mmCIF file of C-alpha atoms and ligand atoms in Angstrom:
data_model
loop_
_atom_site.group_PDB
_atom_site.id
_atom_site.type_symbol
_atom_site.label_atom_id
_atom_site.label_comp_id
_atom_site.label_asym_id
_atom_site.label_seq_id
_atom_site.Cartn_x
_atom_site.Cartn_y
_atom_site.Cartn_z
ATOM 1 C CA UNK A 529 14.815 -9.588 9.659
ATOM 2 C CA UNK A 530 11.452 -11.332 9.078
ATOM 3 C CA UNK A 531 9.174 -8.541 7.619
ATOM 4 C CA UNK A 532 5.750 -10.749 7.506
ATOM 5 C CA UNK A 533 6.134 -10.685 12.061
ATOM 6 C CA UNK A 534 6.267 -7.081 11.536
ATOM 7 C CA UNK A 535 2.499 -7.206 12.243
ATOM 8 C CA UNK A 536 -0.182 -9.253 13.427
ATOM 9 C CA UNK A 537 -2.944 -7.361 11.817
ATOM 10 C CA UNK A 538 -1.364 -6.802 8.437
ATOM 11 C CA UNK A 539 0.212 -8.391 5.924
ATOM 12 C CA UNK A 540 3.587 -6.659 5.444
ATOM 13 C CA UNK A 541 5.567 -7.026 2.501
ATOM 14 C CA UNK A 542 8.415 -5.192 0.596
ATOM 15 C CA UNK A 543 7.601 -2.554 -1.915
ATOM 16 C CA UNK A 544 8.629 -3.254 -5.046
ATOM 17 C CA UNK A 545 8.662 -1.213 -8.864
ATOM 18 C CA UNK A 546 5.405 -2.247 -9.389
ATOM 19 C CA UNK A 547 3.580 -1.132 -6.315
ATOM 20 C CA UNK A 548 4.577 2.771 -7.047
ATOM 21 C CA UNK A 549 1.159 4.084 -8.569
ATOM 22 C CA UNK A 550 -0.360 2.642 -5.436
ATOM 23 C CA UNK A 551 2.226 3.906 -2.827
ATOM 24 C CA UNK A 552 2.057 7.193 -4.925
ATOM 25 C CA UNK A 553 -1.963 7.349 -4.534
ATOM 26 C CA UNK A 554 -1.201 6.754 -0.353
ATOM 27 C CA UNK A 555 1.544 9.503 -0.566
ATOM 28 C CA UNK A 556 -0.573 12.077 -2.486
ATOM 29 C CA UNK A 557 -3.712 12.476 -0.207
ATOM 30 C CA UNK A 558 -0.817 13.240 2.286
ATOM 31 C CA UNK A 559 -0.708 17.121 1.225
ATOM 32 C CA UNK A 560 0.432 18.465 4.693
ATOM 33 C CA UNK A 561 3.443 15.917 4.777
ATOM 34 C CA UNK A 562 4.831 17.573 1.563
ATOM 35 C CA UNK A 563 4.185 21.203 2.437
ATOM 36 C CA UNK A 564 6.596 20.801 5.381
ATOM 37 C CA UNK A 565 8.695 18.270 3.620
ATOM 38 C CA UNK A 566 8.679 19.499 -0.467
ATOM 39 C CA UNK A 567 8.906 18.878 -3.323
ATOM 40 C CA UNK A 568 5.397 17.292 -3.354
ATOM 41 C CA UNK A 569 5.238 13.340 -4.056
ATOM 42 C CA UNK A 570 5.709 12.129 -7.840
ATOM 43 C CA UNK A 571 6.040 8.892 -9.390
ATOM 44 C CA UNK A 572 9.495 9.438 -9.753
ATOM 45 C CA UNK A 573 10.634 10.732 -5.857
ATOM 46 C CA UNK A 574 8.878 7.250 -4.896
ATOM 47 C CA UNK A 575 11.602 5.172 -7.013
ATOM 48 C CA UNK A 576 14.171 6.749 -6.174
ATOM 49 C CA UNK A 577 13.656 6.819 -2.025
ATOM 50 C CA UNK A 578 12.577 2.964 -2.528
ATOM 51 C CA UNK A 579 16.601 2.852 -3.331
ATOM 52 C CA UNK A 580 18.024 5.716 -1.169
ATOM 53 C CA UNK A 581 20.257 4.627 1.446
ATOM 54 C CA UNK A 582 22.190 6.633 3.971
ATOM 55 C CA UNK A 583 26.215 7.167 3.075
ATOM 56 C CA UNK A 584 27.739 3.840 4.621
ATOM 57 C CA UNK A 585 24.671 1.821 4.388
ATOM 58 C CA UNK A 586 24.183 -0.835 1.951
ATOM 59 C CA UNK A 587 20.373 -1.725 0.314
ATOM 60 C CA UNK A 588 20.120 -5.187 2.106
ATOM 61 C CA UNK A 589 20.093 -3.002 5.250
ATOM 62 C CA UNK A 590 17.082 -1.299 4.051
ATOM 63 C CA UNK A 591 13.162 -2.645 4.359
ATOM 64 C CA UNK A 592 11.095 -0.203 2.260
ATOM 65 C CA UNK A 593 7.483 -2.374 3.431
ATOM 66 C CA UNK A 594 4.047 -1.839 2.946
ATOM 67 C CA UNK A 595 1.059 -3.032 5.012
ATOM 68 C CA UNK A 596 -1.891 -4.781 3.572
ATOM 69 C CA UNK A 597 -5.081 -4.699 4.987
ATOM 70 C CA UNK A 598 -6.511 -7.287 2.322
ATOM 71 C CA UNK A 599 -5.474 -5.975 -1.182
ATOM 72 C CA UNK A 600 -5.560 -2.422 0.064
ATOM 73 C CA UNK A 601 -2.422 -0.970 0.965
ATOM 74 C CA UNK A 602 -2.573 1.291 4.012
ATOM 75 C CA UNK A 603 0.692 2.333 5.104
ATOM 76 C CA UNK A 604 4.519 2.884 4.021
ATOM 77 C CA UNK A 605 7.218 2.063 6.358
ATOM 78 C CA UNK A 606 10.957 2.962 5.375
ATOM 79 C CA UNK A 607 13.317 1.281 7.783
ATOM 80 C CA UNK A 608 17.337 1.107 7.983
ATOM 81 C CA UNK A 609 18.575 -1.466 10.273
ATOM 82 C CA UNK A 610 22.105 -1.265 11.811
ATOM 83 C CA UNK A 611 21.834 2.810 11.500
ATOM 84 C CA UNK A 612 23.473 5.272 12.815
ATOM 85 C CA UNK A 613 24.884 2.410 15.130
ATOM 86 C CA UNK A 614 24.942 -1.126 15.145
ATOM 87 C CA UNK A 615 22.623 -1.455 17.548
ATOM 88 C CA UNK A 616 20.066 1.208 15.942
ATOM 89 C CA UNK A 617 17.141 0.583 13.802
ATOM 90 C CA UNK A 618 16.249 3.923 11.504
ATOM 91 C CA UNK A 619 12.748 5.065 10.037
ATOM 92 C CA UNK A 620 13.784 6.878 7.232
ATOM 93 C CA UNK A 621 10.004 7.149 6.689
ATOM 94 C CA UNK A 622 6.260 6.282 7.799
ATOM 95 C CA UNK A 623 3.130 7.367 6.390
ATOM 96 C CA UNK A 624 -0.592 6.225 6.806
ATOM 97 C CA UNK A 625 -3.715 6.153 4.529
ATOM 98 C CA UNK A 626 -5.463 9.557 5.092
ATOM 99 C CA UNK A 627 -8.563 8.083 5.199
ATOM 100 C CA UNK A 628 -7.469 5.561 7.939
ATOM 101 C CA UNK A 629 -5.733 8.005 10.257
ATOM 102 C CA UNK A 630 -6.900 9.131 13.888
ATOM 103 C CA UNK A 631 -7.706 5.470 14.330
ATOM 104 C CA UNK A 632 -4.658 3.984 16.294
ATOM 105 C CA UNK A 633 -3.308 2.127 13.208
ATOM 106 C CA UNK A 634 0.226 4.168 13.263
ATOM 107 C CA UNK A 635 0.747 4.177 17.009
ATOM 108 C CA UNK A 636 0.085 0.253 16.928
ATOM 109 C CA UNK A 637 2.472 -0.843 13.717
ATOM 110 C CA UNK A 638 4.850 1.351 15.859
ATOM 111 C CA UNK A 639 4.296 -0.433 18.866
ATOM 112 C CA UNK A 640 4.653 -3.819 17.261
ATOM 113 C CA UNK A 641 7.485 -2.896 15.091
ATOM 114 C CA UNK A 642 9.121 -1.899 18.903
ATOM 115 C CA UNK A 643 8.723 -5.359 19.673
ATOM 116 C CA UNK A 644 9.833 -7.054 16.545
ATOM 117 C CA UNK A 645 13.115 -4.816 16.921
ATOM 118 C CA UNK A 646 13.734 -5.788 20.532
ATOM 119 C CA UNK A 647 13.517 -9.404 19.627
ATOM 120 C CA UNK A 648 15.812 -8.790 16.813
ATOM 121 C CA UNK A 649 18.380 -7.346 19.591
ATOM 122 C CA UNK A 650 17.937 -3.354 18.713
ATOM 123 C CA UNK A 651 18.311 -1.027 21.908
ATOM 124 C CA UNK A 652 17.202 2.450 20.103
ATOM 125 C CA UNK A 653 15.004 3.457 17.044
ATOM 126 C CA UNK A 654 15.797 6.946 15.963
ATOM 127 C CA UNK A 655 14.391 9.209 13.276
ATOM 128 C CA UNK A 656 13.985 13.146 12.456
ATOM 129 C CA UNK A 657 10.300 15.469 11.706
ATOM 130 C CA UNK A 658 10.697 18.683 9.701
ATOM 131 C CA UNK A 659 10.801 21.417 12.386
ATOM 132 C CA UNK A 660 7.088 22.581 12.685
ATOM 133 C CA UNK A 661 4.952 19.680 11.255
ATOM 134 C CA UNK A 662 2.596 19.429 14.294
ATOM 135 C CA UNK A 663 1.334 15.845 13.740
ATOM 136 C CA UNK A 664 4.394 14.390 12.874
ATOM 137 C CA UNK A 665 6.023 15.723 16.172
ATOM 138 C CA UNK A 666 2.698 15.214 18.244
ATOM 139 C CA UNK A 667 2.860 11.588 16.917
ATOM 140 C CA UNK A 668 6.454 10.172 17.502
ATOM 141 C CA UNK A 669 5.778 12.406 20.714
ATOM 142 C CA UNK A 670 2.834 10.278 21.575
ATOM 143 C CA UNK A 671 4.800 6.944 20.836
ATOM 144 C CA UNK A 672 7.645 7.403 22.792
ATOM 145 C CA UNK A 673 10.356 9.321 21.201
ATOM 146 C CA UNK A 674 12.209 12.368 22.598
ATOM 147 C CA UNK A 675 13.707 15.115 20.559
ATOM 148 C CA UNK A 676 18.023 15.379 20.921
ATOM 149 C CA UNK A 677 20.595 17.047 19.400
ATOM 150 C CA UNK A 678 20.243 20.824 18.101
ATOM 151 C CA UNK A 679 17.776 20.932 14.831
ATOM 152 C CA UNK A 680 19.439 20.329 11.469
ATOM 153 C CA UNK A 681 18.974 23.254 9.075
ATOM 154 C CA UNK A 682 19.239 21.473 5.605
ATOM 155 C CA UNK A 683 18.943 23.231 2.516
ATOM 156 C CA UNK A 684 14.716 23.452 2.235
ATOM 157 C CA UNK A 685 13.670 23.182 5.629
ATOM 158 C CA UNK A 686 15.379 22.113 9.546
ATOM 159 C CA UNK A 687 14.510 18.977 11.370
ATOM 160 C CA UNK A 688 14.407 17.799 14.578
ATOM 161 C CA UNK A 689 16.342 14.622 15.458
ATOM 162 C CA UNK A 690 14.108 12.153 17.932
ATOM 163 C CA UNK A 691 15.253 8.505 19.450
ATOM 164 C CA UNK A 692 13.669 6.275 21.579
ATOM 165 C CA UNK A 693 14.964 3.077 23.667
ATOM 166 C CA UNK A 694 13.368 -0.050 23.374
HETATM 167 C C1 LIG B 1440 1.745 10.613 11.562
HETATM 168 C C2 LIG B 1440 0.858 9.446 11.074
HETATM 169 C C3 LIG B 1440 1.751 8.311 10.629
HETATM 170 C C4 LIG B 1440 -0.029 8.985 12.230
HETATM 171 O O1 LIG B 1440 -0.813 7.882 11.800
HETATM 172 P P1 LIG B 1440 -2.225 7.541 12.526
HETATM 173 O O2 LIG B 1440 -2.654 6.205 12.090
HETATM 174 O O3 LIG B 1440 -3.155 8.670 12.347
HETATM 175 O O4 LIG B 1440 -1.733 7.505 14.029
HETATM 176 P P2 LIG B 1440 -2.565 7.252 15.357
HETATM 177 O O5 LIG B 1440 -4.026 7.247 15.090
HETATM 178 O O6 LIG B 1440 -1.962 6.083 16.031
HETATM 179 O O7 LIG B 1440 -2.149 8.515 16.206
HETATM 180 C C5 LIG B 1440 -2.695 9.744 15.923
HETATM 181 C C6 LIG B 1440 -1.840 10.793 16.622
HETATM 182 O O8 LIG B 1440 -1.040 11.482 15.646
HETATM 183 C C7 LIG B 1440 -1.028 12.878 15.984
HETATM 184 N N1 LIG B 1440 -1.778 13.604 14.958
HETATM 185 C C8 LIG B 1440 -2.437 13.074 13.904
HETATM 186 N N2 LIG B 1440 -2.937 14.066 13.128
HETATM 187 C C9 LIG B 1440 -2.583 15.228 13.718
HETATM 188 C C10 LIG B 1440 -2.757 16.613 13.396
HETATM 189 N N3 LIG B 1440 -3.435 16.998 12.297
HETATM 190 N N4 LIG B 1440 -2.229 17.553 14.216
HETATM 191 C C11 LIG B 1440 -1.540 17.195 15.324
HETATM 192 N N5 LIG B 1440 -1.342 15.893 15.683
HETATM 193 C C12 LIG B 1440 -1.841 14.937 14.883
HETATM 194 C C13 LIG B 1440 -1.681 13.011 17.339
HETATM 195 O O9 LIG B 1440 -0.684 12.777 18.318
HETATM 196 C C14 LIG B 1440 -2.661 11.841 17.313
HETATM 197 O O10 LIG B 1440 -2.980 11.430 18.597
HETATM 198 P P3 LIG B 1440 -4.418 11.835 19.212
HETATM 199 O O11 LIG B 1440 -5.424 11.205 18.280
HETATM 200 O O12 LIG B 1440 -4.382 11.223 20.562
HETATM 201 O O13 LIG B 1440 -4.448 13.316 19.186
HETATM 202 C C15 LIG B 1440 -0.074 9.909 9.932
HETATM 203 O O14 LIG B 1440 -0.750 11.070 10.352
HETATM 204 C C16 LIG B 1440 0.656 10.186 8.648
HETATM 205 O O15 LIG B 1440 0.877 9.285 7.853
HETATM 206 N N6 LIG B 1440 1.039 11.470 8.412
HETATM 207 C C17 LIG B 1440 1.751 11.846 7.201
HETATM 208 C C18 LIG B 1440 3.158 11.299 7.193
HETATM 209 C C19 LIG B 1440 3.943 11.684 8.422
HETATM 210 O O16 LIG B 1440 3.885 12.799 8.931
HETATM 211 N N7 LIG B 1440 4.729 10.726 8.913
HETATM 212 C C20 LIG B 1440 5.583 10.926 10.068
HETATM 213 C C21 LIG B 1440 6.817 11.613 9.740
HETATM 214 S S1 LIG B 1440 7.980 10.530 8.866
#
């Protein structure tokens, strides 16, 4: 998978040890994100999803990537390729600058990243909101993905399952 064609505006890399005070200054300005979706960012939650993998999957299927406008780091993408199915790509997790949001920038690394993932030979990309967070359903709503399935009541909170074909 060639991460720097995952956009033609930014410059997308993956996210590495280094980078967390920075990805952890994105997350934190975030607040609403973690009230639906607690515990509340640290330092230390970052490191460990930058090596969480679903049961099965192995961490060369996983592209934790950020996008650079410049120096400046403006959003987080957490992707799983080949999941649930082969032909499935999985965002695990996506999150833009506060201070950059309303402006199209999500809806169009989404767009592009549908592209990239056609190319690639994906058919679906599939991911899951916490039951209730209005702008992450209004915004995977927006770009294309429907709800399925019955919600998932895990132990803090339920979520709602979404897909959408390429
Ligand atoms: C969801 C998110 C990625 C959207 O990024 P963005 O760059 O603002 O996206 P766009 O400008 O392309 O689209 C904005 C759309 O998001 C939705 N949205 C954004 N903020 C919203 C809010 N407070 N309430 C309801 N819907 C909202 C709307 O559908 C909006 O479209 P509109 O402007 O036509 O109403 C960004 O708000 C974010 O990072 N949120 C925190 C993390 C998160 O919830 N991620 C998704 C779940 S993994």
């Amino acid at each position: 998978m060639d991460i720097a064609g995952f956009s033609k505006n930014y410059v997308v890399r993956k996210l590495q040890h280094d980078d967390i005070p920075v990805i952890y200054n994105l997350c934190s300005k975030n607040k609403m994100y973690y009230d639906y979706c607690p515990p509340y960012v640290t330092e230390q939650s970052i490191e460990s999803d930058m090596k969480a993998v679903p049961f099965g999957k192995n961490i060369s299927d996983k592209f934790y990537v950020g996008y650079y406008d410049g120096d400046k780091l403006i959003a987080v993408l957490d992707l799983i390729r080949k999941y649930p199915s082969p032909q499935t790509a999985y965002i695990g997790f996506f999150m833009v600058d506060a201070d950059l949001q309303k402006q199209g920038i999500g809806s169009d690394i989404i767009a592009q990243l549908s592209a990239v993932l056609v190319n690639d030979g994906f058919s679906t990309i599939q991911l899951a909101w916490v039951d209730g967070n209005p702008q992450a359903e209004a915004f995977w709503i927006k770009n294309g993905f429907a709800k399925f399935g019955d919600v998932c009541e895990l132990e803090k909170y339920s979520v709602i399952r979404a897909k959408k074909t390429l």
